[in-house]
Tab-separated table of C-alpha atoms in Angstrom:
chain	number	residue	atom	x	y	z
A	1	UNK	CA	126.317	93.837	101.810
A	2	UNK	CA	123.641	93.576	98.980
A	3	UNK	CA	119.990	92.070	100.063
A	4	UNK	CA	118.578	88.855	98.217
A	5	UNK	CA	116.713	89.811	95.583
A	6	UNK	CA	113.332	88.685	94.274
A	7	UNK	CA	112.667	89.369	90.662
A	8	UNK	CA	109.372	90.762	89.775
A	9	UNK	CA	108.141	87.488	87.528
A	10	UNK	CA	108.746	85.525	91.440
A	11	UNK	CA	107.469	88.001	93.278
A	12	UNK	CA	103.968	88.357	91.659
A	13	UNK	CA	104.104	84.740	92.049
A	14	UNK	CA	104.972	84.279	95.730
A	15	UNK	CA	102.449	87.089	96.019
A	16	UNK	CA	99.663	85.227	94.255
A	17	UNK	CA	100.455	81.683	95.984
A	18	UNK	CA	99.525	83.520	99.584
A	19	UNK	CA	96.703	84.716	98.148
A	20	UNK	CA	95.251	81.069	96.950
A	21	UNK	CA	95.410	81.955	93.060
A	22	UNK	CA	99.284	80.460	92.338
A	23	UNK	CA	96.942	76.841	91.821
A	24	UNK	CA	94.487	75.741	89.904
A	25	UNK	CA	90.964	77.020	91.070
A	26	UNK	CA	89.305	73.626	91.863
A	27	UNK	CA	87.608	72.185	95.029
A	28	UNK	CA	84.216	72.109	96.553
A	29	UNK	CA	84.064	75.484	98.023
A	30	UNK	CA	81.511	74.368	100.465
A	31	UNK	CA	82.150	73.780	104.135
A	32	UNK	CA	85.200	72.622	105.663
A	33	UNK	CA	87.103	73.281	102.435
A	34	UNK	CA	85.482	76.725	102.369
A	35	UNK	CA	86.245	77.503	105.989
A	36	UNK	CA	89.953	76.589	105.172
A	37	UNK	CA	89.944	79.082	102.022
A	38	UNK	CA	88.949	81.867	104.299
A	39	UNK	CA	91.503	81.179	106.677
A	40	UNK	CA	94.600	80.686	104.308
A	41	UNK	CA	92.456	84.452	102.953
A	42	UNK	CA	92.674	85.633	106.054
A	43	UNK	CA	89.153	87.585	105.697
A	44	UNK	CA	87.190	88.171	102.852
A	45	UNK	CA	85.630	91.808	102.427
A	46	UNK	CA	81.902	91.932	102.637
A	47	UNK	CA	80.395	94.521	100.116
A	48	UNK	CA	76.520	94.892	99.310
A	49	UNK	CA	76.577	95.813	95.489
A	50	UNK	CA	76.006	93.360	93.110
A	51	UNK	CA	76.482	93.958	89.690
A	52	UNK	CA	77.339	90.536	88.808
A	53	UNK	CA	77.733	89.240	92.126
A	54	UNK	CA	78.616	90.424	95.399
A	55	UNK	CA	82.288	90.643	96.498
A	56	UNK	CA	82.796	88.328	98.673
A	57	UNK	CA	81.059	85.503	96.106
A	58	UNK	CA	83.087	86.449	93.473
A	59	UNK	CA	86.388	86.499	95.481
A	60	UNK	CA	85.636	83.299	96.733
A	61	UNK	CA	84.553	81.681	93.092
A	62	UNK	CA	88.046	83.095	91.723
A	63	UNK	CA	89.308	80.135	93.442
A	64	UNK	CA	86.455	77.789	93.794
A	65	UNK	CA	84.289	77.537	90.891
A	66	UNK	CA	81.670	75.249	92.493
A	67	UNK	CA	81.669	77.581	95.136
A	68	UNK	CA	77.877	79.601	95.584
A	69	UNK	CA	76.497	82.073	97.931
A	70	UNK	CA	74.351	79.340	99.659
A	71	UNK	CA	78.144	77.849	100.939
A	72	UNK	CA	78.905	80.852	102.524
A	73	UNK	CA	75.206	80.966	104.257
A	74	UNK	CA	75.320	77.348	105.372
A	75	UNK	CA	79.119	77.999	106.799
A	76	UNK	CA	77.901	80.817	108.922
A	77	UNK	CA	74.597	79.435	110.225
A	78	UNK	CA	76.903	76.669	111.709
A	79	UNK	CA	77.725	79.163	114.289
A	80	UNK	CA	81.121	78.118	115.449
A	81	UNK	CA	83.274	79.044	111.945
A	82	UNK	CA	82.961	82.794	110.807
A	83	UNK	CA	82.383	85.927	112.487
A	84	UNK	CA	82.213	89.831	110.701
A	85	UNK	CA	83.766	92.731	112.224
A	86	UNK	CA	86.099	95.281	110.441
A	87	UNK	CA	89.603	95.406	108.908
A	88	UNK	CA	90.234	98.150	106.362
A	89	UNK	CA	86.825	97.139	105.693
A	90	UNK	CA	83.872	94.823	107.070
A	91	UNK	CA	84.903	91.881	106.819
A	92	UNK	CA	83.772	88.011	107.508
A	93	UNK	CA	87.006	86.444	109.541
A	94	UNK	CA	87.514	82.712	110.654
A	95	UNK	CA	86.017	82.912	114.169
A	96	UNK	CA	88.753	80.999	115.296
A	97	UNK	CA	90.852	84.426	114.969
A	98	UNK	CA	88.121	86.543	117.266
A	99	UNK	CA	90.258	86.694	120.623
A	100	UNK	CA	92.840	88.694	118.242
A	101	UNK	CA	89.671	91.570	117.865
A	102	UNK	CA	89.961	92.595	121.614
A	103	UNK	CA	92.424	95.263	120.848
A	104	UNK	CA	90.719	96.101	117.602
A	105	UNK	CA	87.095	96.540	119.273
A	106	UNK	CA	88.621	98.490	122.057
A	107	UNK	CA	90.495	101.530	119.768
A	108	UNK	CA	86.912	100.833	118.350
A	109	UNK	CA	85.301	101.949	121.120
A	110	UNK	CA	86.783	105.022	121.623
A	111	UNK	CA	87.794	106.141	118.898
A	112	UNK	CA	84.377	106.012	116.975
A	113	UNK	CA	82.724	107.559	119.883
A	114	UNK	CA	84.802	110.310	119.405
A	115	UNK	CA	84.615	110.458	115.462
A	116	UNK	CA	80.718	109.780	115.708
A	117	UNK	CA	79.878	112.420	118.272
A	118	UNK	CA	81.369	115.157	115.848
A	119	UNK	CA	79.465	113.738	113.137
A	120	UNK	CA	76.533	114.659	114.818
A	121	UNK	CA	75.012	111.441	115.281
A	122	UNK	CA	72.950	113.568	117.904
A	123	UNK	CA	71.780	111.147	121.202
A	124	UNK	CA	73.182	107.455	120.135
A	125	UNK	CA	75.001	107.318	123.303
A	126	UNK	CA	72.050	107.836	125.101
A	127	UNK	CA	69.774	104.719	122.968
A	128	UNK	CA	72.952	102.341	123.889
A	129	UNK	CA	71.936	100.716	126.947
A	130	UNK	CA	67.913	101.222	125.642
A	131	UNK	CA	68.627	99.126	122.407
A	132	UNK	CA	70.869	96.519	124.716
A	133	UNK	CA	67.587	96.174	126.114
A	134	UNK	CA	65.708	95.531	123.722
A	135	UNK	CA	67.809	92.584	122.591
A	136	UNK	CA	68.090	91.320	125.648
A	137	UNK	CA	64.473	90.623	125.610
A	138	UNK	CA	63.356	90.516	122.382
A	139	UNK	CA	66.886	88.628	120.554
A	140	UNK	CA	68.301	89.145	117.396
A	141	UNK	CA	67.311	92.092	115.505
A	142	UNK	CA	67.823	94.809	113.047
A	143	UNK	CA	68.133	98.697	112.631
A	144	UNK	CA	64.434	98.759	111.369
A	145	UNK	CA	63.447	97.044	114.845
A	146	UNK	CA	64.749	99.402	117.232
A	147	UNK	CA	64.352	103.531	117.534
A	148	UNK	CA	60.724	103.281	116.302
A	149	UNK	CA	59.605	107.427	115.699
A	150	UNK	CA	63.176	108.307	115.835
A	151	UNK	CA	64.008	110.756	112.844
A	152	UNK	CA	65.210	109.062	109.705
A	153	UNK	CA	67.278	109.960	106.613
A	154	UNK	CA	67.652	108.802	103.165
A	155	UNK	CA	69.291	105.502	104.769
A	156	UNK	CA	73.013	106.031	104.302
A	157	UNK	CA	75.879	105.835	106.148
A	158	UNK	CA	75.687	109.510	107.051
A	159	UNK	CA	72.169	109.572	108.085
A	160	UNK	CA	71.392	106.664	110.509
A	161	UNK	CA	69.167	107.062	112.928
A	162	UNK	CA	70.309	106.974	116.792
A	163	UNK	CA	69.252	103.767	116.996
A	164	UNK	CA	70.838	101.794	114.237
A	165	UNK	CA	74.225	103.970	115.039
A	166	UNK	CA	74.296	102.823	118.737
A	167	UNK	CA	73.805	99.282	117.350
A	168	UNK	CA	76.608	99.791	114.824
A	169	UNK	CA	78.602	101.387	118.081
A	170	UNK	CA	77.641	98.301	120.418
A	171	UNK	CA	78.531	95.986	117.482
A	172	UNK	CA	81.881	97.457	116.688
A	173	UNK	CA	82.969	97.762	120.327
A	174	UNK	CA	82.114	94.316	121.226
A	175	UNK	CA	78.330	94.290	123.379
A	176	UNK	CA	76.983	93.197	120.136
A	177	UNK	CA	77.243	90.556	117.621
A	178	UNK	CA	76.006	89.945	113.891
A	179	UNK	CA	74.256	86.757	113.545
A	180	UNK	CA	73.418	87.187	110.002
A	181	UNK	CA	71.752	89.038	107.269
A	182	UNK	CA	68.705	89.373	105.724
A	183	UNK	CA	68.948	90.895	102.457
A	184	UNK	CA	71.905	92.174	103.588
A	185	UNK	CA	71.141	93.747	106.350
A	186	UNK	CA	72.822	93.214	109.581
A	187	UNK	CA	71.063	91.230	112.661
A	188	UNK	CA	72.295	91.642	116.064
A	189	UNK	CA	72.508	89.644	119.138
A	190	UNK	CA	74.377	89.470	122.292
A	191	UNK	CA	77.973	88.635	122.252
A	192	UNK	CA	77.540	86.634	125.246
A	193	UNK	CA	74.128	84.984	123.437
A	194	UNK	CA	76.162	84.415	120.039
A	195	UNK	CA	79.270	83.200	120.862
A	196	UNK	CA	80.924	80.055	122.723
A	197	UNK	CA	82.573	81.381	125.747
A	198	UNK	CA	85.428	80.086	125.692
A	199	UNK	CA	86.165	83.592	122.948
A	200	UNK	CA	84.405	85.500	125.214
A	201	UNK	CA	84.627	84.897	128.835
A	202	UNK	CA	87.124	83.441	131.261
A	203	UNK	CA	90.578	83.951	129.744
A	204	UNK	CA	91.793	87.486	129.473
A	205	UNK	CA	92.163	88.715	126.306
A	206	UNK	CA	95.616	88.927	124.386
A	207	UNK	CA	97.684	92.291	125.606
A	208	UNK	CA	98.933	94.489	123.040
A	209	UNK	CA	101.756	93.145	122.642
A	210	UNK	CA	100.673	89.602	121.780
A	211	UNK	CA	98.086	91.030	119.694
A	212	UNK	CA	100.707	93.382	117.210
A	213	UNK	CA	103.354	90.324	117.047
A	214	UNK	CA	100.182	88.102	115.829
A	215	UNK	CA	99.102	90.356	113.262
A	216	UNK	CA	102.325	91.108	111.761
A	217	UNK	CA	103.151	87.509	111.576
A	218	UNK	CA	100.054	86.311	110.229
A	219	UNK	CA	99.790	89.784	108.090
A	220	UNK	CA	103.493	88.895	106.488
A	221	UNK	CA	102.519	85.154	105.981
A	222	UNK	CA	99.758	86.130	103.661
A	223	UNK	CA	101.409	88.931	101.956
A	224	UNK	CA	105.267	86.601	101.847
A	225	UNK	CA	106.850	89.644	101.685
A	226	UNK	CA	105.932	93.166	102.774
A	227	UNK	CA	106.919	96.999	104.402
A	228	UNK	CA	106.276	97.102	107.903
A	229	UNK	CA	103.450	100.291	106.688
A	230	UNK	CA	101.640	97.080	104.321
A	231	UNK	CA	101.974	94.981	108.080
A	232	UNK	CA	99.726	97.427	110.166
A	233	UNK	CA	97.255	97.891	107.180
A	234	UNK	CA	96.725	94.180	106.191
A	235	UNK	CA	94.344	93.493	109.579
A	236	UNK	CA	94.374	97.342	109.647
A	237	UNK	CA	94.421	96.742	113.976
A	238	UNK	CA	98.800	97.779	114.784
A	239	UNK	CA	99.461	101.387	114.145
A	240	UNK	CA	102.155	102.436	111.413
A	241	UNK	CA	104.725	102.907	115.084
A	242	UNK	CA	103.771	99.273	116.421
A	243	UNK	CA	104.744	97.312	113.147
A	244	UNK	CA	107.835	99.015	112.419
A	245	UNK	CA	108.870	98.568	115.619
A	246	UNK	CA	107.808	94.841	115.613
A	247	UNK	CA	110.098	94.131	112.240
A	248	UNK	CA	113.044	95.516	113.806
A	249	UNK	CA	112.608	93.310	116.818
A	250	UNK	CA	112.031	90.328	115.115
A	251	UNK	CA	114.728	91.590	112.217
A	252	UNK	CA	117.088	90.982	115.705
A	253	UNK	CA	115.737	87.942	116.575
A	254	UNK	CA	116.579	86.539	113.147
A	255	UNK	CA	113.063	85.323	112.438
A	256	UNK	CA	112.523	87.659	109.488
A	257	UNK	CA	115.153	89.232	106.755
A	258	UNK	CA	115.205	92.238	104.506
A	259	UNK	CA	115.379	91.357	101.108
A	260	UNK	CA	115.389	93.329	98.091
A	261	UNK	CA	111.926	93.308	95.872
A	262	UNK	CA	111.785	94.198	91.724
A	263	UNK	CA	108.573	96.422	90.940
A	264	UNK	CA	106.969	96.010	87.455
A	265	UNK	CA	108.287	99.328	86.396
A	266	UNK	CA	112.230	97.931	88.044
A	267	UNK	CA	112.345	99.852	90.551
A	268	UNK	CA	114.051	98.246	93.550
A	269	UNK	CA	112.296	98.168	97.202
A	270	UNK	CA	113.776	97.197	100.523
A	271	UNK	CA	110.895	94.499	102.161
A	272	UNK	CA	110.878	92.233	105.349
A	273	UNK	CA	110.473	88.807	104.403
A	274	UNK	CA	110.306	85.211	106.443
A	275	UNK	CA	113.813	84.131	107.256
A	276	UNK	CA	113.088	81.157	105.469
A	277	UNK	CA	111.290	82.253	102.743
A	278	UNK	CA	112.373	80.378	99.177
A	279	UNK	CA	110.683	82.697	96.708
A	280	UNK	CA	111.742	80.108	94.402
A	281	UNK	CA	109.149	77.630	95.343
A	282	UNK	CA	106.198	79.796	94.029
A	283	UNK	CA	104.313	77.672	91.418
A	284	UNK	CA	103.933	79.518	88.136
A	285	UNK	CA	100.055	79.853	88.333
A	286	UNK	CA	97.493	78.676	85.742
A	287	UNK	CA	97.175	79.806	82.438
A	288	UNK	CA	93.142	80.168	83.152
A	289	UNK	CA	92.032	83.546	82.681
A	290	UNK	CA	89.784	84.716	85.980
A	291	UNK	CA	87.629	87.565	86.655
A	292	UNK	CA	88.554	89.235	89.833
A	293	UNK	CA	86.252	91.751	92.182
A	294	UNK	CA	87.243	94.791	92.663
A	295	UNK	CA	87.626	93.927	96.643
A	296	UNK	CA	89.828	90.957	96.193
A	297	UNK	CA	92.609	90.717	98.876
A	298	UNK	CA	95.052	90.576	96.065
A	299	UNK	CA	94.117	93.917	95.109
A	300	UNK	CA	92.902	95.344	97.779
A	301	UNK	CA	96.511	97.677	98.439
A	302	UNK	CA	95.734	99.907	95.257
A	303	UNK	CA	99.496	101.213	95.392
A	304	UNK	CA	100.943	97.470	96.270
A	305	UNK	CA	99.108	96.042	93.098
A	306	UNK	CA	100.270	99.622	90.808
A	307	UNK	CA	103.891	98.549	91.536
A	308	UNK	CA	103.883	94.845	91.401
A	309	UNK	CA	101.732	94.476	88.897
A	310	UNK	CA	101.667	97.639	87.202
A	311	UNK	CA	97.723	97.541	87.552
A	312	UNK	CA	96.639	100.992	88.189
A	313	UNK	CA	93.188	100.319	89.328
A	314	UNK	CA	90.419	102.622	91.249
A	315	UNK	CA	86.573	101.590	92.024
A	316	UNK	CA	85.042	104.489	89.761
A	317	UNK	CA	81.049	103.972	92.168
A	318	UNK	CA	81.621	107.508	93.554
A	319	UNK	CA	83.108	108.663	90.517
A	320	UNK	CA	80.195	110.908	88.525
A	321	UNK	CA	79.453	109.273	85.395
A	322	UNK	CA	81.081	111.953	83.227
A	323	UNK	CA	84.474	112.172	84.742
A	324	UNK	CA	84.519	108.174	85.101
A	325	UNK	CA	87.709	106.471	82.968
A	326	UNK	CA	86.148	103.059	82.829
A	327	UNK	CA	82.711	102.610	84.145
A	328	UNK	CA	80.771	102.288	87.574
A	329	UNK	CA	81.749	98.842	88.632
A	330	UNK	CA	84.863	97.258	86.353
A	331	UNK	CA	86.835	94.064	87.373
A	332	UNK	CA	89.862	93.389	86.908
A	333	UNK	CA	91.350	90.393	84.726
A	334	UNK	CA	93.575	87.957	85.653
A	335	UNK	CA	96.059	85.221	83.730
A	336	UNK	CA	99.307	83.704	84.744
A	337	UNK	CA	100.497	86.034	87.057
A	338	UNK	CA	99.325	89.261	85.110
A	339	UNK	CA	96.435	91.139	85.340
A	340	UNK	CA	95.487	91.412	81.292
A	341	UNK	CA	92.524	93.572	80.964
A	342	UNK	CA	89.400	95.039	82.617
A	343	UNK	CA	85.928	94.247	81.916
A	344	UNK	CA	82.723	96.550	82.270
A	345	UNK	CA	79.739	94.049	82.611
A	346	UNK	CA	76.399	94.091	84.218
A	347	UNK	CA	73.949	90.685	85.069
A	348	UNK	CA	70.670	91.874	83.694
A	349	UNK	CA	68.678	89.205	85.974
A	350	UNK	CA	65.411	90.586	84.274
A	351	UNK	CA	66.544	89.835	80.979
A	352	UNK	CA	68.065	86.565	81.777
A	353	UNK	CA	71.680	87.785	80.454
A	354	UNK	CA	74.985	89.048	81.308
A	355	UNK	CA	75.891	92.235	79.491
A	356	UNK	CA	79.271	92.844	78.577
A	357	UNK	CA	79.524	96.522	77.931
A	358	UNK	CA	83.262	96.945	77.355
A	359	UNK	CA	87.032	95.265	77.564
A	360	UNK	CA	90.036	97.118	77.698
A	361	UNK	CA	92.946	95.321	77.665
A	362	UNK	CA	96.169	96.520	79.817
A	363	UNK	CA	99.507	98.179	77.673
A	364	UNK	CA	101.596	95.823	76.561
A	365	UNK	CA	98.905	92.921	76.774
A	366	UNK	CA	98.115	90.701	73.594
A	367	UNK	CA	94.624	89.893	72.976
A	368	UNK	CA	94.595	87.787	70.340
A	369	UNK	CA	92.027	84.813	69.940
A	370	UNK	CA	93.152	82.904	72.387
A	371	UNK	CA	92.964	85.267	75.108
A	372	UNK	CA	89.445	86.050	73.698
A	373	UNK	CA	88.085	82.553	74.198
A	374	UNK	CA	89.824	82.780	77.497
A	375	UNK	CA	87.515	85.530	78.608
A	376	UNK	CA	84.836	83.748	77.094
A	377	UNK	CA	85.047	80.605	79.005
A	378	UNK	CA	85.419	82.689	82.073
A	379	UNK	CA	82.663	84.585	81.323
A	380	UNK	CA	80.067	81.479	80.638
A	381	UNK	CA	81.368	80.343	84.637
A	382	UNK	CA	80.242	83.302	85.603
A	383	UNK	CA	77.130	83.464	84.211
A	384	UNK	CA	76.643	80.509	86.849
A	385	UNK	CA	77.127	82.517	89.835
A	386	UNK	CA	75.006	85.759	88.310
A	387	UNK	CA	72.017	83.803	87.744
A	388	UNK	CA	71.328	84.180	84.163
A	389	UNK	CA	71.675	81.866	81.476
A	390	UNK	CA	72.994	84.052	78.461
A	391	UNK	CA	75.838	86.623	77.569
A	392	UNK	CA	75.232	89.814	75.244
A	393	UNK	CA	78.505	91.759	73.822
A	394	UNK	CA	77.718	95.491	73.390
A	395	UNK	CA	78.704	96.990	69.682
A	396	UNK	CA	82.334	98.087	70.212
A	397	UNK	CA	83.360	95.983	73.636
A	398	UNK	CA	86.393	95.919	72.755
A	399	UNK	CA	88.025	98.871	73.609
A	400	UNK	CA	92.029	100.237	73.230
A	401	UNK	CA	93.688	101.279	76.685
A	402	UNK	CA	96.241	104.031	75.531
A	403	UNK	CA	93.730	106.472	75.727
A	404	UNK	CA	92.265	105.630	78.867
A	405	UNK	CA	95.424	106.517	81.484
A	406	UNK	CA	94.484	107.799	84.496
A	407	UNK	CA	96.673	111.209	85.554
């Protein structure tokens, strides 16, 4: 018997709806209406480089335009609404969710004890309960207040001192909580100190079981249609076994279908779906051209966003400069429900001004004037959120794509 089928105009559409940009970006983006955002999100990826603005402001302004990084602040000193851990990334996730973390901080805990030890993160295990300590008496701090005279690197990832690794350890496992940041830069405090406990204390925890049928359900509500493989990587906590297993219970149970799902290149894949999914309700999004980051959670599967969108897209920051296709940092461009273009720009905060360096605009993709003063509106909301007050277009910013394909 042959599957429904979703055509690939619905399905970007559908796709774009979970993901809060099938409607018109509009609403305060402060508070309440924020908090909701992030929920319907899911989580937003945290990321520190800002070469406009960082990600999670940007994927947040895609769909509030009023929305600035002082919302976000003031939403997370309330205390009771967000909390940051990891998902394929770190992440800030509606607190709300935390309980559904237990299993997540647990693999945590031993699996990056495991990892870290052969990374030769030499004596972290031994600063644990000394930097538990130290919070204990002193409160909330960060990896510049502990493991004074301890041997320090350049600051990266791969050269933290034993100190600021058994925090990340503590913090990742669940003894420690982030509080905040201060210019970017984690603070850490005592679960039991930082949370209500009511997420913390009294009830057991979710079992593994709960915990997998959660995330698939909640992962599948936000993508509306997916493979079991995109289920265990949306919260990135079920293994690959765990949500295939899941669909074909609840395949049984008659709570989700398999329907058939048209790629941008027609290819035809087999996906699990809601049983009452009605791909037909999708709203055709707005016409309004927006910038996207890099780390938006519409984009974030690289191979889910090649074949639905036929957006071949990689971040290019590790890239050395010579063998880079498009540039350090390049965002993506959205309109309708196609991504158009990508744009290499810079805020130059010094010089008052946003630099746009260079457009290239995807194959098959128009840009006539209209599009142009698209982008151009775009850009002058953007400016907003950068900080600066003027734009600056590079000699020869716009650039042809069919030479730029990426083997």
């Amino acid at each position: 018997m042959s599957l429904p089928q979703i055509d690939n105009t619905t399905a970007r559409r559908v796709f774009l709806n979970r993901h809060a940009l099938g409607e018109a970006p509009q609403g305060s983006g402060a508070g309440d209406d924020l908090l909701d955002l992030i929920t319907r999100l899911g989580f937003v990826q945290l990321d520190s480089i800002n070469t406009v603005a960082r990600a999670h402001d940007l994927i947040l302004f895609a769909r509030r335009p009023r929305y600035r990084p002082a919302h976000l602040q003031k939403l997370y000193a309330r205390g009771d609404t967000l909390f940051e851990h990891w998902t394929h990334d770190a992440a800030v996730i509606p607190q709300a969710f935390y309980p559904w973390w237990h299993l997540r901080r647990a693999r945590d805990a031993e699996r990056l004890r495991r990892q870290w030890r052969s990374w030769r993160r030499d004596g972290f295990e031994d600063q644990m309960q000394t930097v538990l300590e130290h919070i204990r008496t002193h409160g909330a701090c960060g990896s510049s207040d502990v493991g004074k005279g301890e041997a320090r690197g350049s600051g990266g990832w791969w050269d933290w001192h034993p100190s600021k690794t058994a925090l990340e350890y503590l913090w990742r496992s669940g003894a420690l909580h982030v509080v905040g940041r201060v210019g970017f830069q984690k603070r850490y405090d005592l679960t039991e100190r930082a949370l209500p406990a009511t997420l913390w204390a009294g009830n057991a925890p979710p079992d593994t079981a709960r915990t997998i049928d959660w995330c698939c359900r909640e992962a599948l509500a936000r993508l509306g249609f997916a493979t079991s493989g995109e289920l265990a990587a949306f919260w990135d906590h079920a293994r690959a076994a765990e949500a295939k297993a899941w669909c074909a219970d609840a395949l049984k149970r008659g709570e989700i279908a398999e329907v058939e799902v048209i790629g941008a290149d027609g290819s035809a894949r087999r996906m699990f779906a809601s049983a009452d999914l009605d791909a037909q309700d999708a709203p055709a999004p707005p016409r309004r051209l927006r910038i996207l980051s890099p780390f938006d959670p519409a984009l974030r599967d690289r191979k889910r966003a090649k074949w639905l969108f036929g957006f071949d897209y990689r971040i290019e920051v590790f890239v050395p400069q010579a063998k880079r296709v498009y540039g350090y940092y390049v965002f993506p461009l959205l309109q309708g429900e196609r991504l158009v273009g990508r744009i290499d720009m810079k805020a130059q905060r010094d010089a008052d001004t946003l630099t746009v360096r260079a457009l290239w605009e995807e194959p098959g993709v128009r840009w006539g004037k209209g599009r142009v003063q698209d982008l151009e509106a775009e850009l002058e909301r953007i400016k907003r959120l950068a900080g600066v007050s003027q734009i600056r277009f590079e000699g020869g910013w716009r650039r042809g794509l069919a030479q730029h394909q990426f083997g």
